[in-house]
MMTF fields as JSON, N, C-alpha, C and O atoms, coordinates in Angstrom:
{
  "mmtfVersion": "1.0.0",
  "mmtfProducer": "UNKNOWN",
  "numBonds": 347,
  "numAtoms": 348,
  "numGroups": 87,
  "numChains": 1,
  "numModels": 1,
  "chainsPerModel": [1],
  "groupsPerChain": [87],
  "chainIdList": ["A"],
  "bondAtomList": [4, 2, 8, 6, 12, 10, 16, 14, 20, 18, 24, 22, 28, 26, 32, 30, 36, 34, 40, 38, 44, 42, 48, 46, 52, 50, 56, 54, 60, 58, 64, 62, 68, 66, 72, 70, 76, 74, 80, 78, 84, 82, 88, 86, 92, 90, 96, 94, 100, 98, 104, 102, 108, 106, 112, 110, 116, 114, 120, 118, 124, 122, 128, 126, 132, 130, 136, 134, 140, 138, 144, 142, 148, 146, 152, 150, 156, 154, 160, 158, 164, 162, 168, 166, 172, 170, 176, 174, 180, 178, 184, 182, 188, 186, 192, 190, 196, 194, 200, 198, 204, 202, 208, 206, 212, 210, 216, 214, 220, 218, 224, 222, 228, 226, 232, 230, 236, 234, 240, 238, 244, 242, 248, 246, 252, 250, 256, 254, 260, 258, 264, 262, 268, 266, 272, 270, 276, 274, 280, 278, 284, 282, 288, 286, 292, 290, 296, 294, 300, 298, 304, 302, 308, 306, 312, 310, 316, 314, 320, 318, 324, 322, 328, 326, 332, 330, 336, 334, 340, 338, 344, 342],
  "bondOrderList": [1, 1, 1, 1, 1, 1, 1, 1, 1, 1, 1, 1, 1, 1, 1, 1, 1, 1, 1, 1, 1, 1, 1, 1, 1, 1, 1, 1, 1, 1, 1, 1, 1, 1, 1, 1, 1, 1, 1, 1, 1, 1, 1, 1, 1, 1, 1, 1, 1, 1, 1, 1, 1, 1, 1, 1, 1, 1, 1, 1, 1, 1, 1, 1, 1, 1, 1, 1, 1, 1, 1, 1, 1, 1, 1, 1, 1, 1, 1, 1, 1, 1, 1, 1, 1, 1],
  "groupList": [{"groupName": "UNK", "atomNameList": ["N", "CA", "C", "O"], "elementList": ["N", "C", "C", "O"], "formalChargeList": [0, 0, 0, 0], "bondAtomList": [1, 0, 2, 1, 3, 2], "bondOrderList": [1, 1, 2], "singleLetterCode": "X", "chemCompType": "L-PEPTIDE LINKING"}],
  "groupTypeList": [0, 0, 0, 0, 0, 0, 0, 0, 0, 0, 0, 0, 0, 0, 0, 0, 0, 0, 0, 0, 0, 0, 0, 0, 0, 0, 0, 0, 0, 0, 0, 0, 0, 0, 0, 0, 0, 0, 0, 0, 0, 0, 0, 0, 0, 0, 0, 0, 0, 0, 0, 0, 0, 0, 0, 0, 0, 0, 0, 0, 0, 0, 0, 0, 0, 0, 0, 0, 0, 0, 0, 0, 0, 0, 0, 0, 0, 0, 0, 0, 0, 0, 0, 0, 0, 0, 0],
  "groupIdList": [1, 2, 3, 4, 5, 6, 7, 8, 9, 10, 11, 12, 13, 14, 15, 16, 17, 18, 19, 20, 21, 22, 23, 24, 25, 26, 27, 28, 29, 30, 31, 32, 33, 34, 35, 36, 37, 38, 39, 40, 41, 42, 43, 44, 45, 46, 47, 48, 49, 50, 51, 52, 53, 54, 55, 56, 57, 58, 59, 60, 61, 62, 63, 64, 65, 66, 67, 68, 69, 70, 71, 72, 73, 74, 75, 76, 77, 78, 79, 80, 81, 82, 83, 84, 85, 86, 87],
  "secStructList": [7, 7, 7, 1, 1, 1, 7, 1, 1, 7, 7, 7, 7, 7, 7, 7, 7, 1, 1, 7, 7, 7, 7, 6, 6, 1, 7, 2, 2, 2, 2, 2, 2, 2, 2, 2, 2, 2, 2, 2, 2, 2, 2, 2, 2, 2, 2, 2, 2, 2, 6, 6, 1, 7, 2, 2, 2, 2, 2, 2, 2, 2, 2, 6, 6, 6, 1, 1, 7, 2, 2, 2, 2, 2, 2, 2, 2, 2, 2, 2, 2, 2, 2, 2, 2, 2, 7],
  "xCoordList": [-43.028, -42.934, -43.16, -43.809, -42.597, -42.623, -43.784, -43.963, -44.533, -45.658, -45.067, -44.529, -45.197, -44.646, -45.388, -44.78, -46.641, -47.452, -47.393, -47.745, -46.961, -46.852, -45.496, -45.47, -44.369, -43.062, -42.91, -43.592, -42.043, -41.809, -40.975, -41.018, -40.261, -39.414, -39.998, -40.256, -40.211, -40.726, -39.569, -38.506, -39.785, -38.761, -39.023, -40.068, -38.014, -38.151, -37.58, -38.171, -36.408, -35.69, -35.347, -34.931, -35.537, -35.086, -34.337, -34.774, -33.218, -32.351, -32.116, -31.683, -32.401, -32.123, -31.303, -31.6, -30.235, -29.368, -28.707, -28.296, -28.626, -28.048, -26.489, -25.837, -25.953, -24.502, -24.031, -24.783, -22.742, -22.276, -22.288, -22.248, -22.341, -22.403, -21.073, -20.046, -21.084, -19.927, -20.429, -21.635, -19.599, -19.959, -20.724, -20.208, -21.884, -22.744, -22.266, -22.659, -21.451, -20.993, -19.861, -19.575, -19.216, -18.088, -18.59, -19.547, -17.923, -18.285, -17.601, -16.717, -18.038, -17.589, -16.154, -15.501, -15.553, -14.113, -13.318, -12.243, -13.783, -13.146, -13.154, -12.17, -14.266, -14.383, -13.34, -12.698, -13.201, -12.267, -10.847, -10.077, -10.509, -9.161, -8.965, -7.892, -10.004, -9.946, -9.749, -8.919, -10.506, -10.346, -8.955, -8.33, -8.432, -7.113, -6.035, -5.075, -6.208, -5.219, -5.255, -4.212, -6.467, -6.555, -5.888, -5.235, -6.045, -5.461, -3.95, -3.259, -3.447, -1.991, -1.412, -0.315, -2.164, -1.736, -1.682, -0.72, -2.661, -2.671, -1.467, -0.843, -1.175, -0.035, 1.272, 2.119, 1.413, 2.684, 2.755, 3.844, 1.653, 1.635, 2.046, 2.846, 1.512, 1.874, 3.364, 4.061, 3.84, 5.265, 6.158, 7.18, 5.773, 6.6, 6.583, 7.584, 5.472, 5.345, 6.001, 6.507, 5.983, 6.567, 8.066, 8.647, 8.689, 10.081, 11.074, 12.146, 10.715, 11.598, 11.176, 11.82, 10.14, 9.702, 10.683, 11.374, 10.701, 11.605, 10.869, 9.664, 11.609, 10.999, 9.979, 8.946, 10.248, 9.322, 7.953, 6.88, 8.035, 6.801, 6.055, 4.825, 6.754, 6.085, 5.412, 4.295, 6.176, 5.558, 4.361, 3.425, 4.34, 3.159, 1.984, 0.864, 2.196, 1.053, 0.545, -0.642, 1.424, 0.969, 0.237, -0.787, 0.775, 0.106, -1.277, -2.229, -1.379, -2.667, -3.39, -3.872, -3.446, -3.961, -5.447, -5.893, -6.187, -7.607, -7.77, -8.797, -6.791, -6.971, -6.314, -6.406, -5.671, -5.034, -5.76, -6.478, -5.565, -6.055, -5.41, -4.266, -6.192, -5.668, -4.442, -3.514, -4.436, -3.319, -2.098, -0.974, -2.295, -1.153, -0.482, 0.743, -1.291, -0.729, 0.063, 1.158, -0.492, 0.217, 1.531, 2.551, 1.505, 2.715, 3.775, 4.971, 3.33, 4.275, 4.849, 6.047, 4.077, 4.51, 5.583, 6.631, 5.288, 6.199, 7.537, 8.606, 7.451, 8.683, 9.509, 10.731, 8.879, 9.658, 10.266, 11.391, 9.528, 10.112, 11.32, 12.303, 11.241, 12.373, 13.528, 14.658, 13.318, 14.418, 15.036, 16.239, 14.258, 14.854, 15.637, 16.615, 15.273, 16.074, 17.392, 18.369, 17.46, 18.683, 19.72, 20.915, 19.298, 20.204, 20.86, 21.652],
  "yCoordList": [24.841, 23.37, 22.823, 23.428, 21.661, 20.99, 19.96, 19.135, 20.077, 19.052, 17.708, 17.656, 16.667, 15.412, 14.791, 14.064, 15.05, 14.436, 15.253, 14.754, 16.478, 17.292, 18.063, 19.249, 17.353, 17.995, 19.069, 19.03, 20.063, 21.101, 20.639, 21.247, 19.613, 19.01, 17.678, 16.834, 17.486, 16.219, 15.184, 15.493, 13.981, 12.944, 12.139, 11.507, 12.175, 11.448, 10.07, 9.093, 9.999, 8.683, 8.393, 9.269, 7.153, 6.729, 5.408, 4.533, 5.309, 4.107, 3.595, 4.345, 2.339, 1.738, 0.506, -0.315, 0.402, -0.752, -1.012, -0.072, -2.208, -2.534, -2.517, -2.189, -2.88, -2.954, -2.024, -1.681, -1.589, -0.648, -1.281, -2.504, -0.454, -0.966, -1.624, -0.948, -2.88, -3.602, -4.621, -4.819, -5.185, -6.233, -7.349, -7.949, -7.605, -8.608, -10.024, -10.951, -10.23, -11.566, -12.043, -13.24, -11.161, -11.596, -12.061, -11.521, -13.068, -13.571, -12.605, -11.825, -12.688, -11.802, -11.935, -10.911, -13.158, -13.313, -12.729, -12.174, -12.827, -12.256, -10.748, -10.093, -10.203, -8.759, -8.246, -7.217, -8.996, -8.619, -8.575, -7.666, -9.523, -9.631, -8.396, -7.795, -8.068, -6.905, -5.66, -4.832, -5.485, -4.203, -4.163, -3.103, -5.311, -5.313, -4.991, -4.277, -5.538, -5.224, -3.727, -3.097, -3.172, -1.739, -0.906, 0.092, -1.305, -0.571, -0.631, 0.375, -1.831, -2.008, -1.223, -0.672, -1.176, -0.367, 1.102, 1.789, 1.588, 2.982, 3.306, 4.362, 2.381, 2.531, 2.607, 3.465, 1.73, 1.812, 3.095, 3.641, 3.578, 4.87, 5.984, 6.836, 6.001, 7.052, 6.933, 7.941, 5.695, 5.514, 6.105, 6.725, 5.911, 6.436, 7.978, 8.611, 8.545, 10.072, 10.633, 11.755, 9.866, 10.395, 10.094, 10.52, 9.383, 8.96, 10.106, 9.938, 11.271, 12.445, 13.347, 14.373, 13.018, 13.844, 13.686, 12.677, 14.702, 14.628, 13.838, 13.606, 13.427, 12.715, 13.613, 13.13, 14.917, 15.819, 15.866, 15.87, 15.901, 15.879, 14.576, 14.576, 13.479, 12.143, 12.057, 11.563, 12.58, 12.602, 13.566, 13.307, 14.587, 15.465, 14.751, 14.959, 13.883, 13.121, 12.085, 11.757, 11.546, 10.579, 11.273, 10.79, 12.443, 13.148, 13.622, 13.473, 14.207, 14.713, 13.681, 14.02, 12.417, 11.356, 11.456, 10.815, 12.284, 12.487, 13.356, 13.297, 14.118, 14.927, 14.278, 14.814, 13.15, 12.476, 11.138, 10.62, 10.6, 9.291, 8.251, 8.396, 7.157, 6.138, 5.459, 5.088, 5.298, 4.663, 5.569, 5.072, 6.93, 7.813, 7.781, 7.843, 7.685, 7.564, 6.243, 6.233, 5.169, 3.898, 3.954, 3.433, 4.558, 4.656, 5.54, 5.261, 6.585, 7.422, 6.553, 6.641, 5.765, 4.89, 3.902, 3.73, 3.265, 2.298, 2.926, 2.357, 4.096, 4.784, 5.175, 5.025, 5.686, 6.019, 4.725, 4.748, 3.649, 2.404, 1.92, 1.426, 2.059, 1.66, 2.585, 2.108, 3.904, 4.833, 4.654, 4.856, 4.285, 4.103, 2.819, 2.742, 1.797, 0.547, 0.781, 0.088, 1.696, 1.978, 2.674, 2.44, 3.527, 4.319, 3.54, 4.083],
  "zCoordList": [14.511, 14.546, 13.155, 12.301, 12.976, 11.687, 11.659, 12.555, 10.586, 10.41, 9.846, 8.74, 10.65, 10.213, 9.029, 8.244, 8.89, 7.838, 6.563, 5.495, 6.651, 5.452, 5.528, 5.856, 5.216, 5.281, 4.285, 3.261, 4.505, 3.505, 2.295, 1.226, 2.481, 1.374, 0.992, 1.85, -0.294, -0.755, -0.85, -1.388, -0.333, -0.366, -1.62, -1.768, -2.556, -3.798, -3.689, -4.148, -3.07, -2.993, -1.526, -0.767, -1.178, 0.148, -0.073, -0.82, 0.595, 0.507, 1.938, 2.813, 2.153, 3.417, 3.168, 2.3, 3.977, 3.832, 5.236, 5.916, 5.611, 6.884, 6.876, 7.868, 5.723, 5.572, 4.509, 3.596, 4.613, 3.553, 2.175, 2.036, 1.188, -0.202, -0.573, -0.633, -0.811, -1.301, -2.364, -2.513, -3.011, -3.988, -3.264, -2.321, -3.683, -2.95, -3.257, -2.549, -4.262, -4.551, -3.67, -3.641, -2.962, -2.123, -0.77, -0.216, -0.262, 1.068, 2.098, 1.741, 3.365, 4.386, 4.628, 4.827, 4.635, 4.844, 3.677, 3.904, 2.486, 1.326, 1.401, 1.06, 1.847, 1.992, 3.0, 2.793, 4.084, 5.131, 4.518, 4.827, 3.678, 3.084, 2.126, 2.079, 1.402, 0.524, 1.27, 0.895, 2.352, 3.177, 3.747, 3.758, 4.234, 4.867, 3.81, 4.097, 2.562, 1.502, 1.157, 0.984, 1.06, 0.763, 1.838, 1.533, 3.109, 4.251, 4.143, 4.302, 3.87, 3.786, 2.613, 2.705, 1.503, 0.325, 0.713, 0.369, 1.402, 1.813, 2.755, 2.646, 3.657, 4.532, 3.716, 3.966, 2.775, 1.956, 1.127, 0.947, 0.631, -0.057, 0.858, 0.473, 2.083, 3.02, 3.382, 3.502, 3.552, 3.933, 2.825, 3.119, 1.564, 0.518, 0.486, 0.149, 0.83, 0.846, 2.133, 2.138, 3.174, 4.457, 4.647, 5.645, 3.726, 3.986, 4.126, 4.706, 3.594, 3.67, 4.824, 5.044, 5.561, 6.651, 7.86, 7.998, 8.692, 9.873, 10.957, 10.856, 11.999, 13.133, 13.811, 14.274, 13.879, 14.555, 13.76, 14.363, 12.429, 11.629, 11.817, 11.849, 11.941, 12.094, 13.467, 13.623, 14.475, 15.835, 15.872, 16.628, 15.152, 15.116, 14.567, 15.033, 13.557, 12.99, 13.971, 13.949, 14.85, 15.879, 16.988, 17.469, 17.408, 18.451, 18.082, 18.848, 16.875, 16.406, 15.491, 14.41, 15.964, 15.138, 14.722, 13.77, 15.475, 15.085, 13.814, 13.137, 13.526, 12.338, 11.088, 9.983, 11.281, 10.146, 9.86, 10.716, 8.661, 8.286, 9.164, 9.597, 9.431, 10.261, 9.645, 10.363, 8.336, 7.666, 7.733, 7.812, 7.703, 7.752, 9.144, 9.254, 10.173, 11.51, 11.665, 12.228, 11.174, 11.239, 10.443, 10.894, 9.311, 8.467, 9.241, 9.162, 9.973, 10.669, 11.828, 12.098, 12.48, 13.556, 13.057, 13.68, 11.922, 11.349, 10.924, 11.15, 10.311, 9.968, 11.125, 11.09, 12.185, 13.404, 14.046, 14.545, 14.023, 14.544, 13.693, 14.244, 12.418, 11.602, 11.845, 11.946, 11.948, 12.183, 13.565, 13.725, 14.551, 15.898, 15.931, 16.675, 15.168, 15.129, 14.362, 14.645, 13.437, 12.661, 13.494, 13.312, 14.411, 15.235, 16.28, 17.05]
}
């Protein structure tokens, strides 16, 4: 058993924070805008890298969405929607 009052590892630094580390000068609504812009930028980057992928590869990303980034899955969905409208 582990002794709570005398732990085997000495704790040198402890950090406690209720919210993730972000610039404290930004208001919450501005932070939301920044997060949304970053997400949209990631989607556009994934779209540019996925544009030469086949439909089967894009469907695989959607089916196995837990193993891929959220923005990558959304980019695959958008590309498939564009391709289905063209046909």
